[in-house]
Short mmCIF file of C-alpha atoms in Angstrom, two decimals:
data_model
loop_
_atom_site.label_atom_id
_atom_site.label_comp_id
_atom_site.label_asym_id
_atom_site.label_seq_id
_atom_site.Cartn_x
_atom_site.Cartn_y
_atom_site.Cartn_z
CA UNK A 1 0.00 0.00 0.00
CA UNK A 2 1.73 3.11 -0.78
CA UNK A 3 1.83 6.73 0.42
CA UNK A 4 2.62 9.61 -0.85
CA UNK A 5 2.60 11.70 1.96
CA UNK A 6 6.39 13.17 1.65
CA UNK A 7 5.39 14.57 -1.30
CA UNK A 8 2.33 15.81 -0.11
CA UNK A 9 3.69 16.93 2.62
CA UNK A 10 6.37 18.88 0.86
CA UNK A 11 3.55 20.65 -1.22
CA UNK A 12 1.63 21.97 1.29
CA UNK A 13 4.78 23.13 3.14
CA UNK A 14 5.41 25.36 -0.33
CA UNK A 15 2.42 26.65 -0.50
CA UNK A 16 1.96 27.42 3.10
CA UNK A 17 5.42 29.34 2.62
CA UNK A 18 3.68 31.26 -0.73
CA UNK A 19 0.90 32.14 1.64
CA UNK A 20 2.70 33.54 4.40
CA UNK A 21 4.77 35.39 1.98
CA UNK A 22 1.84 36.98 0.20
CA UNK A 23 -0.44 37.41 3.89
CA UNK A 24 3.18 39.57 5.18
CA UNK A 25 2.53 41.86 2.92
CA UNK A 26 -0.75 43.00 3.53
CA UNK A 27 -1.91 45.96 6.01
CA UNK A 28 -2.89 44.49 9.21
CA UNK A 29 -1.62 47.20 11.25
CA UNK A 30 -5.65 48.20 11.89
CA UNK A 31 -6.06 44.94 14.56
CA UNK A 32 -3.12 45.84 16.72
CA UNK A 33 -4.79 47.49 19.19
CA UNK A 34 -7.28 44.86 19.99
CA UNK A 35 -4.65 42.26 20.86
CA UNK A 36 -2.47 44.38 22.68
CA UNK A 37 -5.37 45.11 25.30
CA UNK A 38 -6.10 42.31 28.26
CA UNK A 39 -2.55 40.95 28.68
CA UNK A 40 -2.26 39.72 25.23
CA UNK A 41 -4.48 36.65 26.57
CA UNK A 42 -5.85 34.13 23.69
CA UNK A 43 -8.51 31.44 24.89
CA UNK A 44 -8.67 28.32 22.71
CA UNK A 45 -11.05 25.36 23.09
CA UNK A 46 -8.67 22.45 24.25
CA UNK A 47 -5.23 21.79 25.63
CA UNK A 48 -4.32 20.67 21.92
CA UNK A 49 -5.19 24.12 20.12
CA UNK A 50 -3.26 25.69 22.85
CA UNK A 51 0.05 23.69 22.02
CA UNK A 52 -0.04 25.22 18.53
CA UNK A 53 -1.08 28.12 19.74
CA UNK A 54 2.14 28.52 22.22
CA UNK A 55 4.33 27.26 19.59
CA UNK A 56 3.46 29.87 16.96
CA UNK A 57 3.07 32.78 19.75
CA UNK A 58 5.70 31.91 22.12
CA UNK A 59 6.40 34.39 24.86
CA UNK A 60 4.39 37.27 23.16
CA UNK A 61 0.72 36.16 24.41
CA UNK A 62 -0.66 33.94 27.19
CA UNK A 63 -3.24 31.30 26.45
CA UNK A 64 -5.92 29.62 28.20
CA UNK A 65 -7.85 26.86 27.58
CA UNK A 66 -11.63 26.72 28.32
CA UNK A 67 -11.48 22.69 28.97
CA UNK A 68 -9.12 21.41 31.67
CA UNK A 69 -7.28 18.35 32.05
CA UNK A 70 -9.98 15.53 33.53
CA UNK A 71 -12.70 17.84 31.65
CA UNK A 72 -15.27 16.29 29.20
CA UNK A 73 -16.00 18.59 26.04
CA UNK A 74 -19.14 17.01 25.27
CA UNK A 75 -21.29 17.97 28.77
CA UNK A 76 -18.59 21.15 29.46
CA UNK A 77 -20.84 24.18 30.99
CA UNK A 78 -18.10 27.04 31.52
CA UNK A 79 -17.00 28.24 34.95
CA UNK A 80 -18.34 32.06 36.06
CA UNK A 81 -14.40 33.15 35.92
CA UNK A 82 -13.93 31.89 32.69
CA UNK A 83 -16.89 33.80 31.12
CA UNK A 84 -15.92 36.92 33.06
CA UNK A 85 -12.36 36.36 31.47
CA UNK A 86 -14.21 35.59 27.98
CA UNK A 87 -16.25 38.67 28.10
CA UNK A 88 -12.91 40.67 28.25
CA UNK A 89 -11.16 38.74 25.50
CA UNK A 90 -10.35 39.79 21.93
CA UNK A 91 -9.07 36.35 20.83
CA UNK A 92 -10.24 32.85 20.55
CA UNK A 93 -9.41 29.89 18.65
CA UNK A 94 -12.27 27.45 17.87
CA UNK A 95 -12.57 23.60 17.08
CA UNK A 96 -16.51 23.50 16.53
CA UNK A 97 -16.61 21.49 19.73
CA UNK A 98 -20.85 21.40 20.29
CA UNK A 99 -20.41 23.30 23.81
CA UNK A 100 -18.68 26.26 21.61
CA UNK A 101 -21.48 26.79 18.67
CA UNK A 102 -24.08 28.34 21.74
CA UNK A 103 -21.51 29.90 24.45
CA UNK A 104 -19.91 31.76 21.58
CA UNK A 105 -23.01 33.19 20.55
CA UNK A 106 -23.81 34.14 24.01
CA UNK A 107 -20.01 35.34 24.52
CA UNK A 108 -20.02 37.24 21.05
CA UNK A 109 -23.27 38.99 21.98
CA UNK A 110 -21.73 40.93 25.10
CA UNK A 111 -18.55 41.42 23.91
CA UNK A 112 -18.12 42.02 20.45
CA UNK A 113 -14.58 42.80 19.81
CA UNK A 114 -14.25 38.93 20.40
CA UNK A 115 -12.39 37.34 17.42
CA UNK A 116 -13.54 34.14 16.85
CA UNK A 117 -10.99 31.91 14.46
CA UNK A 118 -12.04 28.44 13.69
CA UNK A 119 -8.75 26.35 13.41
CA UNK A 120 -10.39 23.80 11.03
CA UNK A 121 -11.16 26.42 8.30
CA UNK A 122 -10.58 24.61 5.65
CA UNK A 123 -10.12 21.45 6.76
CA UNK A 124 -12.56 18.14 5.32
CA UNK A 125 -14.31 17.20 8.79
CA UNK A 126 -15.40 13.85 9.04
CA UNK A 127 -19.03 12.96 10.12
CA UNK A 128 -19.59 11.89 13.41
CA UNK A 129 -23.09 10.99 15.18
CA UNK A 130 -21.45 11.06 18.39
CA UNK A 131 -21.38 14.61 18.21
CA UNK A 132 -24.59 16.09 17.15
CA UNK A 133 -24.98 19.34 17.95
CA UNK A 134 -28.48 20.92 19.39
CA UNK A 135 -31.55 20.67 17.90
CA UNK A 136 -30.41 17.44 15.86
CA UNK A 137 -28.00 18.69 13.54
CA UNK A 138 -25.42 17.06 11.77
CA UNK A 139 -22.66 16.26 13.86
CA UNK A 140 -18.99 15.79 12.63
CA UNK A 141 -15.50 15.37 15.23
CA UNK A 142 -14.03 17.94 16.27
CA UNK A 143 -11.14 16.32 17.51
CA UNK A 144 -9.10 17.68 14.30
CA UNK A 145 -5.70 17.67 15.62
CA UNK A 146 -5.35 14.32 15.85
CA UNK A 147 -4.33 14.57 12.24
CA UNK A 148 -0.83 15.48 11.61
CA UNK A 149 -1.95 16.74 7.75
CA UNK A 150 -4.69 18.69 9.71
CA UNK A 151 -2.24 20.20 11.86
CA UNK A 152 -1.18 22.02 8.72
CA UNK A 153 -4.14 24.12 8.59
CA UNK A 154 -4.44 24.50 11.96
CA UNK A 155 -1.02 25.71 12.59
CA UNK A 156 -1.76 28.15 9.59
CA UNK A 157 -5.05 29.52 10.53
CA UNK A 158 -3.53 30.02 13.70
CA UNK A 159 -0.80 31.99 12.18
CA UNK A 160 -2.28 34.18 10.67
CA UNK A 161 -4.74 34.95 13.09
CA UNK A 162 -1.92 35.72 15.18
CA UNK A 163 -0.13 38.37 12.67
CA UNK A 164 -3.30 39.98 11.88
CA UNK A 165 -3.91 40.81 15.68
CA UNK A 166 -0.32 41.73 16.43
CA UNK A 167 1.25 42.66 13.48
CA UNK A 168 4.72 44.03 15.29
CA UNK A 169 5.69 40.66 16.47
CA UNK A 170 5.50 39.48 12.90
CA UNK A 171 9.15 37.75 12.39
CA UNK A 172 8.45 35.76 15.64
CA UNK A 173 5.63 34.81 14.43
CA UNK A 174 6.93 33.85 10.96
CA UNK A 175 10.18 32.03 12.73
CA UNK A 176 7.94 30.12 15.10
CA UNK A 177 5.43 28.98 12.41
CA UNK A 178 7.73 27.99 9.76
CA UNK A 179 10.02 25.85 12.87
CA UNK A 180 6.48 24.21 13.41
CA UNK A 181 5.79 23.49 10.13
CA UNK A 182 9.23 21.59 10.15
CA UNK A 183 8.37 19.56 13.19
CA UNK A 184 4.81 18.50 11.96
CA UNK A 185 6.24 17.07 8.93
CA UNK A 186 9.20 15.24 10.70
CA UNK A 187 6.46 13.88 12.61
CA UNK A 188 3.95 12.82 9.98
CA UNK A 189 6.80 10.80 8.21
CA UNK A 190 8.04 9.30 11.47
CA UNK A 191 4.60 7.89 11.71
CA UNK A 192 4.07 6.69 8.83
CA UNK A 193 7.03 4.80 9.14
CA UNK A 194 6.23 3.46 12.30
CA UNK A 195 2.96 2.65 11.70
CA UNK A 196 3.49 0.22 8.79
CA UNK A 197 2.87 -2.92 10.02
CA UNK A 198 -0.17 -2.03 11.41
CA UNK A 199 -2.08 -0.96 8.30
CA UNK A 200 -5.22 -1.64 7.83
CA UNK A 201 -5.57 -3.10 11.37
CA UNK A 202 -9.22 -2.11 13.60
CA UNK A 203 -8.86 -0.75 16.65
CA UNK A 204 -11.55 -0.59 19.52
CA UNK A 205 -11.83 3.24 21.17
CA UNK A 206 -14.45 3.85 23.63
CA UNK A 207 -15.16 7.17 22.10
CA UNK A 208 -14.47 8.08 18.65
CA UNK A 209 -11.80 10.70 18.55
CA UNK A 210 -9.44 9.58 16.73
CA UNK A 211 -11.39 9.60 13.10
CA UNK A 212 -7.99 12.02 11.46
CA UNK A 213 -6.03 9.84 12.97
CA UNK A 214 -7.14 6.44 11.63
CA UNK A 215 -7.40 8.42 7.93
CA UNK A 216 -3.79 9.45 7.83
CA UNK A 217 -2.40 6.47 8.75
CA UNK A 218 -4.73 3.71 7.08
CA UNK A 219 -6.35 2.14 10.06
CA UNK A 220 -9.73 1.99 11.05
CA UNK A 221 -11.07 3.28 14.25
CA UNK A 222 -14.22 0.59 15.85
CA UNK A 223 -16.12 3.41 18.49
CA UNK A 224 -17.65 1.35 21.43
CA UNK A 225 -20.14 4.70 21.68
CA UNK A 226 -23.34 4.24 19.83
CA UNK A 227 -24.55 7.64 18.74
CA UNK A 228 -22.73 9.03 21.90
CA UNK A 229 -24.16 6.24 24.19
CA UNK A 230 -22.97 3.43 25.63
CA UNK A 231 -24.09 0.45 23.73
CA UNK A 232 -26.58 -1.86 25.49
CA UNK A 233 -28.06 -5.61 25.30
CA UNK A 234 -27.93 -6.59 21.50
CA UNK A 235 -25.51 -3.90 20.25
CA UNK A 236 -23.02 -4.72 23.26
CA UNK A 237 -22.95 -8.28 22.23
CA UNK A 238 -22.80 -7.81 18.39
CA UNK A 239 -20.02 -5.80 19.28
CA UNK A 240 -18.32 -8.13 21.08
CA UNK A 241 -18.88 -10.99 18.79
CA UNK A 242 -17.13 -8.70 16.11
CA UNK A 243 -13.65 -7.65 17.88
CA UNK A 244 -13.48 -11.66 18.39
CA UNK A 245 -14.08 -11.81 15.05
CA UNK A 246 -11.17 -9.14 14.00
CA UNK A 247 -8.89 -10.65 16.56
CA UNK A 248 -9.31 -6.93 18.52
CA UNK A 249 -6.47 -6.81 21.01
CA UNK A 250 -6.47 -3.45 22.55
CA UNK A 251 -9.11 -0.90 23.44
CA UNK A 252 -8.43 2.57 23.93
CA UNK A 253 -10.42 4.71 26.73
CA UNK A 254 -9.80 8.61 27.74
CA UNK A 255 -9.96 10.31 30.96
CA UNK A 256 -13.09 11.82 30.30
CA UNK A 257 -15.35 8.76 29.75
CA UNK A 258 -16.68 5.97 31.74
CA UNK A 259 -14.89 2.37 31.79
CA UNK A 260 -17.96 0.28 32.40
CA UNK A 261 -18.74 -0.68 28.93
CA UNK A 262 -15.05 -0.59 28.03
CA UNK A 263 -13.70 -3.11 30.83
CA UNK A 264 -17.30 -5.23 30.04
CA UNK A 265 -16.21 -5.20 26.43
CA UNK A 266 -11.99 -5.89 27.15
CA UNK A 267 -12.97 -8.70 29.78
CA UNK A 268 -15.27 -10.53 26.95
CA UNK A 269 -12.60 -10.76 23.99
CA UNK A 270 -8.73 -10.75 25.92
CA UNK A 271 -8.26 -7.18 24.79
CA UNK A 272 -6.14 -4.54 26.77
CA UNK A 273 -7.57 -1.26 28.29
CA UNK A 274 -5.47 1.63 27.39
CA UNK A 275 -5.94 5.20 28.68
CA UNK A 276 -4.79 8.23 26.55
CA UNK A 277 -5.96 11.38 26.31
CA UNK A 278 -7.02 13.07 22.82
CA UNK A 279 -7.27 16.46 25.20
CA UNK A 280 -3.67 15.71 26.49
CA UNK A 281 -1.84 19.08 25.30
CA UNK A 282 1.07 17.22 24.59
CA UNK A 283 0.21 16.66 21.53
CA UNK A 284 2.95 14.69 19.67
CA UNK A 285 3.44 12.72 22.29
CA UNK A 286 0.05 11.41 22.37
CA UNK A 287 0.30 10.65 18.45
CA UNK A 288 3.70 8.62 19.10
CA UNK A 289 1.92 6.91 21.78
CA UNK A 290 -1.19 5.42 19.98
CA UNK A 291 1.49 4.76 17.16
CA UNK A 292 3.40 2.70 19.67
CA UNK A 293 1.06 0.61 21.42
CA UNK A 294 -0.69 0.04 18.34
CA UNK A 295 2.26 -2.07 16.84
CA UNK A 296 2.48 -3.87 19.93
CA UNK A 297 -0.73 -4.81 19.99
CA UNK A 298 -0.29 -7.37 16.25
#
């Protein structure tokens, strides 16, 4: 099965280069002032969006996360100091979790100089019944860095987000960015690599955030979570008779979620429980991790 992800990845480094090139030369002086109020305080979603976040920004801005280690996305309700501190902000970095597409509204409403970015602009989100937002619409996963070719976009949407607001700190900007850029591609090809002799295996998760994941790296990703419930009576056991089927030796579970089902599951077909975060905001590590345990899993 081949890849041609250097390539690819080489291409979207150019063009990210002829982008930043041709986005330095525009007049952003006009959003200066915003970002230099507050502390020069961003807020992003999750830890994750904050790692590329620090990366690009470095010492020049300080950024907080809404969700907290331990915290689960999907029933998050913000705490009264973090919408104080939201209704004073001028930047925030989105992933379309479902919490975000109402607070923001509310947020946006009493403080309008909020800038809201969404880091998967342009980025092919994968449908996802497990997160539907309100009212019954669609729902797709938000959990887009999980994806190393995603973290392109991100890293550029972030970017320029970034210069646009604080336009005098442009070449750290520019040297941070382009660094990252460097390190997402060493790491892409380092899992590809590493990842080879597991292609095209299943793999059990609890919840399914790890959709980008399973895409880049030709595996497929088996969600225990039926619609964003825990599976019951006839779905629990047609689920179990199909990881003993697929010979299913590992199940991964995240800090956020419940273990009954999982362990239920594990216990029924010899598989091993694994915790790891998709909210960890160590971010490569966590990638090298389900790379890792993965292989050793066959």
């Amino acid at each position: 099965m081949g890849r041609t992800i250097g390539h690819r990845s080489l291409i979207k480094i150019l063009l990210l280069f002829l982008s930043v090139s041709l986005f330095l030369g525009k007049n952003t002086s006009a959003f200066a002032d915003t970002f230099a109020d507050n502390g020069r305080i961003a807020f992003v979603s999750v830890p994750p969006i904050a790692y590329f976040v620090e990366k690009i920004g470095g010492e020049t801005i300080r950024v907080e996360s809404l969700i907290n280690p331990g915290d689960d996305p999907h029933v998050y309700e913000p705490k009264p100091k973090q919408m104080a501190d939201l209704s004073k902000a001028r930047l925030y970095f989105s992933t379309n979790f479902p919490f975000e597409r109402n607070l923001l509204t509310k947020i946006k409403a009493t403080n309008p100089n909020l800038t809201i970015t969404n880091t998967g602009y342009g980025i092919s989100y994968i449908a996802d019944a497990a997160h539907k937002g309100h009212e019954g619409e669609d729902g797709f996963d938000p959990h887009i860095w999980t994806s190393p070719l995603n973290a392109f976009k991100i890293a550029e949407n972030i970017y320029r987000e970034l210069v646009s607001a604080n336009p005098e700190e442009v070449e750290i900007y520019r040297k941070n960015y382009l660094e990252l850029l460097r390190s997402i591609t060493k790491l892409d090809e380092e899992l590809w690599e590493r990842s080879k002799s597991a292609r095209g295996m299943k793999f059990l998760v609890f919840h399914p955030a790890w959709s980008y994941f399973a895409r880049d790296y030709g595996l497929i990703q088996v969600p225990v979570e039926q619609e964003g419930k825990e599976p019951k009576g006839a779905q629990l056991s047609r689920l179990i008779e199909d990881a003993k089927k697929e010979g299913i030796k590992v199940l991964f579970v995240s800090p956020q979620h419940s273990k009954r089902s999982a362990k239920i599951i594990a216990d029924a077909i010899g598989a091993k429980i694994v915790e790891i975060d998709p909210l960890s905001k160590k971010w490569d590590e966590s990638l090298r991790s389900m790379v890792e345990i993965l292989c050793e899993a066959l």
